[in-house]
Amino acid sequence: MREIQSESATDIELSSGGQIAGCAGPAYRLWRSAQCSVPVLVSVPHSGRCYPEAVVSALRDSAQAMLRLEDRYIDVVARPVAAAAGASLMMAEAPRAMIDLNRSADDIDWSMVRGEKPRAIRHSLANRRSRNGLGLVPRRIPGMGEIWRQPLEKAELDSWIAGIYRPYHMALASELERLRDRWGAVLLIDLHSMPPLRKTHPEDRPAEFVIGDRFGASCDPGLVDLAIRYLSAHGRRVAHNRPYSGGYVLDRYGQTARGIHAMQIEVCRTSYLDANLDQPSFRAGAITKLLAGLVETMAAEVEAISGNRQMPQAAE
């Protein structure tokens, strides 16, 4: 399934694709600025809230599982941020409870799947998350335990991968290549939200933002330093790689030698949600403005990087 629309009011081109089994809507949506585009793509893999009735019924405590697994309403922040900055925006509609788009397709806990399984299951970095209950299909949540009433059928898993996972990553890869080819360099900002970090001592003031770059592997250090300095200059507490250094999206797409840079930004949910961490609050407006400024600042720096990359090619 693929549809393309034009939102003339905001000059945004919208495309969508993939399919959520049991829902009418697409698995993802992609917005591109039709006029003032920049070499930045914001991806939001954990924003989906399109739950098929069968999935809701299969969850032991659906309301709590949704609350814990979703990057709750981070899309409410992401959409105006991308629009204001002229950045492309890739947003999941499928929920993380079905497929975690920030995991490898091999990161599966096969003990929760009923049906034919691979003959040999390797315990490696590819499936390290599933062994903790948070693989491609989450199985357990800390403090909740098992979240499913029954095993997942292999055919159902296959349909989720084909309908949600592959289309999302194909579209994400294609948009990154498009922007990189146009500008010479591109920055992927993988946007997430996190629960409040715990205090390490009574006087501690935990970070409100965590910038992840896979410990320097996925992004130019100058871009990371700029992001940290920007947030700090606006009075925000920022951490780098701890406790979140990024996941599969950064591992797969951060290819600095090819001009593709990827960083993860975790936003504390208290900064834009209500006291129950359930619904957007009045604080969301300030966070949107802050992040829009950050994306604009990062875009200007990526343009500078892309100019440096293109100069030798022009000389040749």
Short mmCIF file of C-alpha atoms in Angstrom, two decimals:
data_model
loop_
_atom_site.label_atom_id
_atom_site.label_comp_id
_atom_site.label_asym_id
_atom_site.label_seq_id
_atom_site.Cartn_x
_atom_site.Cartn_y
_atom_site.Cartn_z
CA MET A 1 0.00 0.00 0.00
CA ARG A 2 1.30 3.45 -0.85
CA GLU A 3 -0.42 6.80 -0.93
CA ILE A 4 0.86 10.30 -1.62
CA GLN A 5 -0.89 13.49 -0.62
CA SER A 6 -0.01 17.16 -0.52
CA GLU A 7 -0.70 19.28 2.57
CA SER A 8 -0.86 22.64 0.81
CA ALA A 9 -1.33 24.59 4.03
CA THR A 10 2.12 23.66 5.23
CA ASP A 11 3.72 22.82 1.87
CA ILE A 12 4.43 19.28 3.04
CA GLU A 13 4.44 16.23 0.82
CA LEU A 14 3.13 13.17 2.66
CA SER A 15 3.70 9.57 1.72
CA SER A 16 2.80 6.46 3.63
CA GLY A 17 3.33 2.74 3.28
CA GLY A 18 3.34 -0.67 4.86
CA GLN A 19 0.32 -2.24 6.48
CA ILE A 20 -0.70 -3.07 10.03
CA ALA A 21 -2.57 -6.37 10.05
CA GLY A 22 -5.98 -5.69 11.55
CA CYS A 23 -5.87 -1.91 11.04
CA ALA A 24 -6.88 0.24 8.09
CA GLY A 25 -3.99 2.69 8.39
CA PRO A 26 -0.40 2.51 7.08
CA ALA A 27 2.59 1.28 9.09
CA TYR A 28 4.49 4.56 8.68
CA ARG A 29 4.16 8.10 7.38
CA LEU A 30 6.88 10.20 5.76
CA TRP A 31 6.74 13.98 5.47
CA ARG A 32 9.08 15.94 3.21
CA SER A 33 9.31 19.70 3.00
CA ALA A 34 8.23 20.74 -0.47
CA GLN A 35 10.04 24.09 -0.40
CA CYS A 36 12.69 24.77 2.26
CA SER A 37 14.26 21.37 2.85
CA VAL A 38 17.41 20.74 4.91
CA PRO A 39 19.82 17.74 5.12
CA VAL A 40 18.16 16.33 8.24
CA LEU A 41 15.75 13.42 8.66
CA VAL A 42 13.95 13.01 11.98
CA SER A 43 12.80 9.43 12.62
CA VAL A 44 10.36 8.44 15.35
CA PRO A 45 10.20 4.62 15.54
CA HIS A 46 8.28 4.28 18.82
CA SER A 47 5.41 6.73 18.20
CA GLY A 48 2.83 4.27 16.86
CA ARG A 49 -0.59 4.02 18.49
CA CYS A 50 -2.53 2.04 15.83
CA TYR A 51 -3.42 -1.08 17.83
CA PRO A 52 -5.43 -3.88 16.17
CA GLU A 53 -8.18 -5.21 18.43
CA ALA A 54 -6.56 -8.65 18.39
CA VAL A 55 -3.29 -7.22 19.75
CA VAL A 56 -5.06 -5.32 22.53
CA SER A 57 -6.94 -8.48 23.52
CA ALA A 58 -3.73 -10.53 23.54
CA LEU A 59 -1.93 -8.18 25.95
CA ARG A 60 -2.30 -9.02 29.65
CA ASP A 61 -2.55 -5.38 30.73
CA SER A 62 -2.93 -3.47 27.49
CA ALA A 63 -3.20 0.03 29.01
CA GLN A 64 -0.05 -0.38 31.08
CA ALA A 65 1.88 -2.09 28.27
CA MET A 66 1.04 0.74 25.90
CA LEU A 67 2.07 3.36 28.44
CA ARG A 68 5.39 1.65 29.12
CA LEU A 69 6.34 0.69 25.55
CA GLU A 70 5.35 3.81 23.64
CA ASP A 71 7.48 6.93 23.42
CA ARG A 72 4.30 8.54 24.61
CA TYR A 73 3.14 11.33 22.28
CA ILE A 74 6.66 12.22 21.13
CA ASP A 75 5.06 12.59 17.68
CA VAL A 76 3.18 15.62 19.01
CA VAL A 77 6.61 17.20 19.47
CA ALA A 78 8.27 15.76 16.36
CA ARG A 79 5.79 16.96 13.74
CA PRO A 80 5.98 20.71 14.45
CA VAL A 81 9.75 20.44 15.01
CA ALA A 82 10.34 18.93 11.57
CA ALA A 83 7.89 21.31 9.89
CA ALA A 84 9.49 24.40 11.46
CA ALA A 85 13.01 23.31 10.55
CA GLY A 86 12.18 22.02 7.05
CA ALA A 87 13.41 18.53 7.94
CA SER A 88 12.02 15.27 6.60
CA LEU A 89 10.05 13.27 9.17
CA MET A 90 9.67 9.48 9.31
CA MET A 91 7.08 8.40 11.86
CA ALA A 92 5.83 4.94 12.82
CA GLU A 93 2.09 4.35 13.06
CA ALA A 94 2.51 0.69 14.07
CA PRO A 95 2.98 0.25 17.83
CA ARG A 96 6.17 -0.97 19.43
CA ALA A 97 4.18 -3.76 21.10
CA MET A 98 3.91 -5.41 17.67
CA ILE A 99 7.31 -4.58 16.18
CA ASP A 100 10.18 -2.61 17.68
CA LEU A 101 11.64 -0.79 14.69
CA ASN A 102 14.82 -0.02 16.65
CA ARG A 103 15.81 -3.70 16.72
CA SER A 104 17.46 -6.08 14.28
CA ALA A 105 15.07 -8.38 12.41
CA ASP A 106 17.03 -11.28 13.95
CA ASP A 107 16.52 -10.05 17.51
CA ILE A 108 13.67 -12.47 18.24
CA ASP A 109 12.87 -14.48 21.35
CA TRP A 110 11.82 -17.68 19.60
CA SER A 111 10.50 -19.20 22.85
CA MET A 112 7.51 -16.84 22.57
CA VAL A 113 6.72 -17.95 18.99
CA ARG A 114 4.56 -20.96 18.13
CA GLY A 115 5.29 -22.67 14.81
CA GLU A 116 8.31 -23.50 12.68
CA LYS A 117 11.48 -21.89 13.99
CA PRO A 118 15.03 -21.53 12.65
CA ARG A 119 17.02 -24.73 13.11
CA ALA A 120 19.93 -22.95 14.76
CA ILE A 121 19.48 -19.95 17.01
CA ARG A 122 22.68 -18.06 17.69
CA HIS A 123 23.14 -16.13 20.92
CA SER A 124 25.01 -13.10 19.66
CA LEU A 125 24.82 -9.32 19.50
CA ALA A 126 22.03 -9.72 16.92
CA ASN A 127 19.58 -11.03 19.51
CA ARG A 128 20.95 -9.53 22.71
CA ARG A 129 17.83 -7.43 23.39
CA SER A 130 15.42 -10.34 23.06
CA ARG A 131 17.24 -12.19 25.82
CA ASN A 132 16.22 -9.34 28.13
CA GLY A 133 12.61 -9.44 26.94
CA LEU A 134 12.77 -6.37 24.68
CA GLY A 135 13.57 -7.76 21.25
CA LEU A 136 11.88 -7.26 17.90
CA VAL A 137 8.59 -8.20 19.58
CA PRO A 138 8.71 -7.23 23.26
CA ARG A 139 7.98 -10.07 25.63
CA ARG A 140 8.61 -8.73 29.13
CA ILE A 141 8.65 -5.27 30.70
CA PRO A 142 10.54 -4.59 33.95
CA GLY A 143 8.04 -4.42 36.80
CA MET A 144 5.29 -6.02 34.68
CA GLY A 145 6.74 -9.37 33.65
CA GLU A 146 5.23 -11.24 30.68
CA ILE A 147 2.98 -8.97 28.62
CA TRP A 148 1.29 -11.53 26.31
CA ARG A 149 -1.50 -13.95 27.22
CA GLN A 150 -0.38 -16.57 24.72
CA PRO A 151 2.45 -17.38 22.27
CA LEU A 152 2.70 -15.50 18.99
CA GLU A 153 2.00 -17.53 15.87
CA LYS A 154 4.93 -17.72 13.42
CA ALA A 155 2.69 -16.71 10.51
CA GLU A 156 1.57 -13.65 12.45
CA LEU A 157 5.15 -12.66 13.20
CA ASP A 158 6.03 -13.04 9.51
CA SER A 159 3.13 -10.78 8.51
CA TRP A 160 4.20 -8.11 11.01
CA ILE A 161 7.76 -8.15 9.68
CA ALA A 162 6.58 -8.00 6.05
CA GLY A 163 3.92 -5.36 6.63
CA ILE A 164 5.61 -3.11 9.20
CA TYR A 165 9.34 -3.67 9.60
CA ARG A 166 10.57 -4.02 6.03
CA PRO A 167 8.54 -1.14 4.52
CA TYR A 168 9.60 1.22 7.32
CA HIS A 169 13.29 0.51 6.94
CA MET A 170 13.15 0.54 3.14
CA ALA A 171 11.56 4.00 3.22
CA LEU A 172 13.97 5.25 5.89
CA ALA A 173 17.01 4.05 3.93
CA SER A 174 15.67 5.53 0.70
CA GLU A 175 15.03 8.96 2.22
CA LEU A 176 18.50 9.06 3.78
CA GLU A 177 20.09 8.21 0.45
CA ARG A 178 17.99 10.85 -1.30
CA LEU A 179 19.05 13.57 1.13
CA ARG A 180 22.68 12.46 1.14
CA ASP A 181 22.78 12.46 -2.67
CA ARG A 182 21.28 15.94 -2.77
CA TRP A 183 23.41 17.56 -0.06
CA GLY A 184 26.55 15.44 0.12
CA ALA A 185 25.86 14.67 3.79
CA VAL A 186 22.80 14.02 5.93
CA LEU A 187 22.00 13.77 9.64
CA LEU A 188 19.48 11.24 10.96
CA ILE A 189 18.02 12.26 14.32
CA ASP A 190 16.36 9.22 15.88
CA LEU A 191 13.95 10.80 18.36
CA HIS A 192 12.80 8.98 21.49
CA SER A 193 11.43 9.78 24.91
CA MET A 194 12.59 8.31 28.21
CA PRO A 195 11.15 7.96 31.70
CA PRO A 196 12.75 10.27 34.28
CA LEU A 197 16.28 9.14 35.11
CA ARG A 198 16.91 8.11 38.70
CA LYS A 199 18.95 10.27 41.03
CA THR A 200 22.32 8.81 41.97
CA HIS A 201 22.37 10.88 45.19
CA PRO A 202 19.91 13.25 46.92
CA GLU A 203 21.39 16.39 45.32
CA ASP A 204 21.60 14.88 41.85
CA ARG A 205 19.77 16.56 38.97
CA PRO A 206 19.44 13.89 36.25
CA ALA A 207 19.69 14.75 32.58
CA GLU A 208 16.60 15.87 30.66
CA PHE A 209 18.18 14.88 27.34
CA VAL A 210 20.53 12.06 26.38
CA ILE A 211 22.48 12.27 23.13
CA GLY A 212 23.58 8.87 21.80
CA ASP A 213 26.09 8.20 19.02
CA ARG A 214 27.11 4.59 19.73
CA PHE A 215 30.18 5.94 21.55
CA GLY A 216 31.40 7.84 18.51
CA ALA A 217 30.67 5.20 15.87
CA SER A 218 27.54 6.64 14.22
CA CYS A 219 28.05 10.39 14.00
CA ASP A 220 30.66 13.09 13.45
CA PRO A 221 31.85 14.16 16.94
CA GLY A 222 31.49 17.81 15.99
CA LEU A 223 27.76 17.35 15.40
CA VAL A 224 27.34 15.61 18.75
CA ASP A 225 29.32 18.32 20.53
CA LEU A 226 27.20 20.99 18.88
CA ALA A 227 23.97 19.31 20.02
CA ILE A 228 25.21 19.05 23.60
CA ARG A 229 26.41 22.67 23.63
CA TYR A 230 23.13 23.92 22.16
CA LEU A 231 20.98 22.21 24.80
CA SER A 232 23.32 23.20 27.61
CA ALA A 233 23.32 26.83 26.45
CA HIS A 234 19.52 26.79 26.77
CA GLY A 235 19.74 25.68 30.39
CA ARG A 236 19.00 21.99 29.80
CA ARG A 237 20.81 19.14 31.50
CA VAL A 238 22.36 16.80 28.93
CA ALA A 239 24.09 13.41 29.11
CA HIS A 240 26.11 11.69 26.40
CA ASN A 241 25.63 7.96 25.67
CA ARG A 242 24.66 7.09 29.24
CA PRO A 243 22.34 5.44 29.87
CA TYR A 244 21.25 5.43 26.20
CA SER A 245 23.86 5.24 23.44
CA GLY A 246 21.43 4.37 20.64
CA GLY A 247 20.22 1.12 19.12
CA TYR A 248 19.80 -0.70 15.84
CA VAL A 249 18.82 2.40 13.84
CA LEU A 250 22.17 4.03 14.62
CA ASP A 251 24.06 0.77 14.06
CA ARG A 252 22.45 0.29 10.65
CA TYR A 253 22.38 3.82 9.26
CA GLY A 254 25.30 5.64 10.88
CA GLN A 255 27.83 5.50 8.02
CA THR A 256 29.99 8.57 8.54
CA ALA A 257 32.45 7.61 5.78
CA ARG A 258 29.54 7.87 3.32
CA GLY A 259 28.32 11.16 4.74
CA ILE A 260 25.41 9.63 6.68
CA HIS A 261 25.48 10.65 10.34
CA ALA A 262 23.05 9.32 12.94
CA MET A 263 22.39 10.38 16.52
CA GLN A 264 19.71 9.41 19.00
CA ILE A 265 18.02 12.02 21.16
CA GLU A 266 16.13 10.90 24.26
CA VAL A 267 13.75 13.49 25.73
CA CYS A 268 12.59 13.13 29.34
CA ARG A 269 8.83 12.61 29.38
CA THR A 270 8.38 15.03 32.28
CA SER A 271 9.44 17.83 29.94
CA TYR A 272 6.38 17.55 27.68
CA LEU A 273 3.83 15.23 29.38
CA ASP A 274 1.57 15.67 32.39
CA ALA A 275 2.31 14.43 35.90
CA ASN A 276 1.03 10.94 35.02
CA LEU A 277 3.32 10.82 31.95
CA ASP A 278 0.20 10.08 29.94
CA GLN A 279 -0.96 13.16 27.99
CA PRO A 280 0.81 16.17 26.43
CA SER A 281 1.04 19.17 28.76
CA PHE A 282 1.60 22.91 28.32
CA ARG A 283 5.35 22.19 28.48
CA ALA A 284 5.26 20.57 25.03
CA GLY A 285 5.30 23.95 23.31
CA ALA A 286 8.61 24.97 24.89
CA ILE A 287 10.23 21.63 24.03
CA THR A 288 9.01 21.90 20.45
CA LYS A 289 10.53 25.36 20.10
CA LEU A 290 13.79 24.20 21.69
CA LEU A 291 14.14 21.15 19.43
CA ALA A 292 13.17 23.07 16.30
CA GLY A 293 16.04 25.44 17.03
CA LEU A 294 18.34 22.48 17.59
CA VAL A 295 17.40 20.89 14.25
CA GLU A 296 17.94 24.20 12.44
CA THR A 297 21.35 24.58 14.09
CA MET A 298 22.32 21.01 13.24
CA ALA A 299 21.12 21.43 9.65
CA ALA A 300 23.40 24.43 9.14
CA GLU A 301 26.36 22.43 10.44
CA VAL A 302 25.55 19.46 8.20
CA GLU A 303 25.40 21.83 5.22
CA ALA A 304 28.90 23.00 6.15
CA ILE A 305 30.09 19.39 6.35
CA SER A 306 28.47 18.59 3.02
CA GLY A 307 30.21 21.58 1.43
CA ASN A 308 33.56 20.30 2.68
CA ARG A 309 32.80 16.85 1.25
CA GLN A 310 31.83 18.25 -2.14
CA MET A 311 34.83 20.55 -2.57
CA PRO A 312 37.36 17.81 -3.48
CA GLN A 313 34.85 16.32 -5.93
CA ALA A 314 34.45 19.71 -7.63
CA ALA A 315 38.22 20.09 -7.88
CA GLU A 316 38.48 16.73 -9.62
#
